[in-house]
CSV table of C-alpha atoms in Angstrom, one decimal:
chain,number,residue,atom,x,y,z
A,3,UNK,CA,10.1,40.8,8.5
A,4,UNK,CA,12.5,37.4,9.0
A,5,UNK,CA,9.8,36.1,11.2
A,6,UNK,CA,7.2,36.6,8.5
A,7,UNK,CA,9.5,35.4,5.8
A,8,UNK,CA,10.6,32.4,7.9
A,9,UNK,CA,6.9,31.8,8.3
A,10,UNK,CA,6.0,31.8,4.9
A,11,UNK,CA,9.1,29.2,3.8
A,12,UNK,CA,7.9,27.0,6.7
A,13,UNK,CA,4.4,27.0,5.6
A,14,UNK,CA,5.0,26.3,2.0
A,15,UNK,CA,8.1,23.7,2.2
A,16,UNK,CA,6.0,22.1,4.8
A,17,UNK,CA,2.5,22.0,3.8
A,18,UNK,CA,0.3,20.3,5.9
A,19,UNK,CA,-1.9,17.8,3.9
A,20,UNK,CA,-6.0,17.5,5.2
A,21,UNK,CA,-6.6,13.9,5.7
A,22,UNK,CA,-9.9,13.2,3.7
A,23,UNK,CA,-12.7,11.6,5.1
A,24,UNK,CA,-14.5,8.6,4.3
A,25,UNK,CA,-13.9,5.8,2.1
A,26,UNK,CA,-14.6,4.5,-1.5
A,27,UNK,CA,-17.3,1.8,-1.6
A,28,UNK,CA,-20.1,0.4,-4.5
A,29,UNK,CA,-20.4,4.1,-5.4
A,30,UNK,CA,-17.3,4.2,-7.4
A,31,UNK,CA,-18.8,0.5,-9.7
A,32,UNK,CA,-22.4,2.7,-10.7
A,33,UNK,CA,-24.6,5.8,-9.9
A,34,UNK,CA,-25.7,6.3,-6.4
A,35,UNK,CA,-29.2,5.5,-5.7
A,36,UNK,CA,-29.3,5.9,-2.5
A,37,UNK,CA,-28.8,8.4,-0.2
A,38,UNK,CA,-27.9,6.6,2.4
A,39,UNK,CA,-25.2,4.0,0.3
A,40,UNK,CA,-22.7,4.1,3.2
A,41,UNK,CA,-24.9,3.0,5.8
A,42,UNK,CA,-25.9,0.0,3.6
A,43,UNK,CA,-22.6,-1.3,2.8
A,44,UNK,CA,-22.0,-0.7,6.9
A,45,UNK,CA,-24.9,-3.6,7.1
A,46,UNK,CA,-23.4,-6.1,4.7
A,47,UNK,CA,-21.9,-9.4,6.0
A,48,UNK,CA,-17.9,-8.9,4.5
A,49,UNK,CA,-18.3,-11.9,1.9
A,50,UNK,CA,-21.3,-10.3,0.3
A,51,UNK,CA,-19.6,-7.2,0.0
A,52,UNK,CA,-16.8,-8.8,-2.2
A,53,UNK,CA,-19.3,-10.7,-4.0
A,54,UNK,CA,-20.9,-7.1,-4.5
A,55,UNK,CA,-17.6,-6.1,-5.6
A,56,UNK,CA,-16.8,-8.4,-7.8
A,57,UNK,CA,-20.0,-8.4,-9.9
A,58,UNK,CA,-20.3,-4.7,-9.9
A,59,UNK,CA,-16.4,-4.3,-11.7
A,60,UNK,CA,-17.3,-6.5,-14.7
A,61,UNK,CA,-14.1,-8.2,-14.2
A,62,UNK,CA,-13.8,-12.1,-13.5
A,63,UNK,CA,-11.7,-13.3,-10.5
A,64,UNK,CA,-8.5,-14.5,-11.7
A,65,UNK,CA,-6.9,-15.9,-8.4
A,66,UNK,CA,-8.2,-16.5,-5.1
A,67,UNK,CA,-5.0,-14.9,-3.6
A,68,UNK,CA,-2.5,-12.5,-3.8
A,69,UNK,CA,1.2,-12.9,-2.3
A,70,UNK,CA,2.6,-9.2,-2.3
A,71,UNK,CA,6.1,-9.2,-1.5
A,72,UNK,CA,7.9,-5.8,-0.7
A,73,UNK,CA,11.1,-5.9,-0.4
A,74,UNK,CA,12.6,-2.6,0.7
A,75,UNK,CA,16.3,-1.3,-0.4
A,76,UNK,CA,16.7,-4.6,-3.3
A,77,UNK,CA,17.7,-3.2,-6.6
A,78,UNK,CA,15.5,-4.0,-9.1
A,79,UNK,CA,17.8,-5.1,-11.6
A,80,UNK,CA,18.8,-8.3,-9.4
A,81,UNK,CA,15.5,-9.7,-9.4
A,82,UNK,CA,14.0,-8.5,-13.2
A,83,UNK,CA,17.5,-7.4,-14.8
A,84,UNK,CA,18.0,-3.8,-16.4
A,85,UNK,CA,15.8,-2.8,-19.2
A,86,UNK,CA,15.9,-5.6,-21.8
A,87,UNK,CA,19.4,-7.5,-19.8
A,88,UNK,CA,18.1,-10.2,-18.0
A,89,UNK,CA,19.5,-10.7,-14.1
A,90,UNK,CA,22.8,-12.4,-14.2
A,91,UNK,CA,23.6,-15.9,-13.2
A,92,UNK,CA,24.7,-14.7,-9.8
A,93,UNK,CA,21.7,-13.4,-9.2
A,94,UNK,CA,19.5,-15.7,-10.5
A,95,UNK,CA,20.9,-18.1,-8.2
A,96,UNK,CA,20.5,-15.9,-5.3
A,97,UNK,CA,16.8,-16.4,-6.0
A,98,UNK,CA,16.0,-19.1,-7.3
A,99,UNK,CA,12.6,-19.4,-7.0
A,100,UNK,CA,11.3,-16.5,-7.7
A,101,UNK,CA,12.9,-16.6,-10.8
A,102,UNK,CA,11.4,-20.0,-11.1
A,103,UNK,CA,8.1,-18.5,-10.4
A,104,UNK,CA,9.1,-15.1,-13.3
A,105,UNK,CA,9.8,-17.3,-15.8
A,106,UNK,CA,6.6,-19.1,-15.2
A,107,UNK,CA,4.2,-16.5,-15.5
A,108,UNK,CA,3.1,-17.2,-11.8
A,109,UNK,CA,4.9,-13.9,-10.6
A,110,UNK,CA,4.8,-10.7,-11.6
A,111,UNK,CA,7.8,-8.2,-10.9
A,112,UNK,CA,7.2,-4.6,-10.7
A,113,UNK,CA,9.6,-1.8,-9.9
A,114,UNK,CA,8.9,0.9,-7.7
A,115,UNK,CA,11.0,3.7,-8.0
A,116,UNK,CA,10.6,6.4,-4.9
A,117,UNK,CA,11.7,9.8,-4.8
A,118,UNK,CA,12.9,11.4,-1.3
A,119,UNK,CA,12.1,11.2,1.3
A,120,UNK,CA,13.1,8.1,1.7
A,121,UNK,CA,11.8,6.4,4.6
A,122,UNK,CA,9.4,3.1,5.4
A,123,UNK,CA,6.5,4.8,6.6
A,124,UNK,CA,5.6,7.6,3.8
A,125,UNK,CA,6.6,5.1,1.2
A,126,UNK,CA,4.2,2.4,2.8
A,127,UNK,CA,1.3,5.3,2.8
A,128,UNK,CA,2.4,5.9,-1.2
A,129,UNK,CA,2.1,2.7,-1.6
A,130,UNK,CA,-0.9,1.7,-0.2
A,131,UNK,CA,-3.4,5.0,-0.2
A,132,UNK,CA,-2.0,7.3,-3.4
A,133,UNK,CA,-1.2,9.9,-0.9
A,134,UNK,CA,2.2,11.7,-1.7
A,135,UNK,CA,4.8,12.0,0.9
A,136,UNK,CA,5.9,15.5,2.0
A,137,UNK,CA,9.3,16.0,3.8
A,138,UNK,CA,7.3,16.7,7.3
A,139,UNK,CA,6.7,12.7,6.9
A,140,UNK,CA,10.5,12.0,7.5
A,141,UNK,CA,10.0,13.1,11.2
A,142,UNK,CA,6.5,11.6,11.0
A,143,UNK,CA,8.4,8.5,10.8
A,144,UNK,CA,9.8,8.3,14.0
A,145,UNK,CA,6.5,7.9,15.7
A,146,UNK,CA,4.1,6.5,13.3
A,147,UNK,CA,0.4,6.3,13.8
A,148,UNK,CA,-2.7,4.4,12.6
A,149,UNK,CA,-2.9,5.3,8.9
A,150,UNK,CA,-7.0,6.6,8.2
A,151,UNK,CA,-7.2,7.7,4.7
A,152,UNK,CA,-8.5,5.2,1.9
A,153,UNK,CA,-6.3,2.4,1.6
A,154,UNK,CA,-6.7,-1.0,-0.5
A,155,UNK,CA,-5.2,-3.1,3.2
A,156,UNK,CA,-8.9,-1.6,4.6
A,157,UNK,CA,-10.4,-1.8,1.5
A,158,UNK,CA,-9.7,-5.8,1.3
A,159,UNK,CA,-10.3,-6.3,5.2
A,160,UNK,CA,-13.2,-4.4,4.6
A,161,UNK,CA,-14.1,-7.1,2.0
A,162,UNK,CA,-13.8,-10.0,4.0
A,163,UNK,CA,-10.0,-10.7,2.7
A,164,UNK,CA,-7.5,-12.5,5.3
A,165,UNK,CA,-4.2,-10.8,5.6
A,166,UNK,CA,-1.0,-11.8,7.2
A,167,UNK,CA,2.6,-9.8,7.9
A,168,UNK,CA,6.0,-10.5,8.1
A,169,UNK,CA,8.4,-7.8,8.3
A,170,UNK,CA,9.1,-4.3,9.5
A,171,UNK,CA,6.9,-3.2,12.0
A,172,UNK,CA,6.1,0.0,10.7
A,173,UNK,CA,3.5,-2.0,9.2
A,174,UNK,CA,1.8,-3.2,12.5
A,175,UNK,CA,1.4,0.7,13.0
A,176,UNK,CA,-0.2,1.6,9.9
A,177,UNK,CA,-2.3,-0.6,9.8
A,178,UNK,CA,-3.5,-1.7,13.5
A,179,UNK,CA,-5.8,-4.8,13.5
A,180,UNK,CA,-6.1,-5.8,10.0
A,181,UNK,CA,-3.9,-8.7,10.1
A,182,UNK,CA,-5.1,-11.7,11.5
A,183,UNK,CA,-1.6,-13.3,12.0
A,184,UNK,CA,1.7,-10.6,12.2
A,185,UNK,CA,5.5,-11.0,12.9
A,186,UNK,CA,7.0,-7.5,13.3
A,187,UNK,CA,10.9,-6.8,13.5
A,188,UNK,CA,12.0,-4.1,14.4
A,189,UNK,CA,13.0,-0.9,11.7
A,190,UNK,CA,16.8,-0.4,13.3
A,191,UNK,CA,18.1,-3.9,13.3
């Protein structure tokens, strides 16, 4: 009867989340017309594809790159202040230009709160597919692997988009290959 109880606890504190297969494409801009949509997309050269992209959305490119910055374990309120308090001197000074680049309009700040667990990889995987972290992803951690759900990093090398890293390797793990220049340091420095 412990056994079965024990069981039961294990199986609902620690669920076990099906990765789903596939990933979005045109389909999600219109109707499908084709059967076959995938396998066309498959055949089309990587700047087409964004070109697809971008006149299938409706929406106008408003810069020809992105810089996203995570910065792991910074509390938000050095960098964008608390609520309606701006940052204080100190901190402004600590980073000056990106506060240069805030007050400019050329940066936008955005805070990320996480709940537990707590650790790079599931947070990364939030981040980056939508995909909720269970507490089974704290041992995950430890020995991370290729990540193959949806994710926007594949959906913008899919796209023809040129990425580069620097920063914890957990990264290079997730995302194998998709980087075409990469500096990893290690997570327990």
């Amino acid at each position: 009867m412990q056994s079965l109880g024990l069981f039961l606890f294990a199986i609902g504190f620690f669920p076990v989340k099906p990765a789903l297969n596939g990933v979005s494409g045109l389909e999600s801009y219109e109707a499908v017309c084709y059967s076959n949509q995938k396998d066309i997309e498959k055949n089309i050269p990587p700047n087409r594809l964004l070109s697809l992209y971008e006149e299938k959305s409706g929406l106008p490119v408003q810069f020809d790159r992105i810089i996203l910055m995570v910065i792991d374990g910074l509390p938000a309120e050095f960098v964008l202040g608390k609520g309606r308090i701006p940052p204080t001197d100190m901190m402004i000074g600590a980073m000056p230009h990106t506060q240069s680049l805030l007050s400019n309009g050329k940066l936008f700040g955005y805070h990320a709160k996480a709940a537990p667990p707590t650790v790079t990889m599931p947070r990364l995987k939030a981040m980056t597919s939508g995909a909720i972290a269970g507490f089974l992803d704290v041992a995950y951690n430890f020995n991370t692997q290729a990540l193959l759900d949806d994710n926007i990093l594949g959906q913008l090398a899919r796209a023809g988009r040129h990425m580069v890293m620097h920063g914890d390797e957990t990264w290079l793990r997730l995302f194998p290959g998709l980087f075409i220049r990469q500096d990893g340091v290690s997570s327990f420095y």
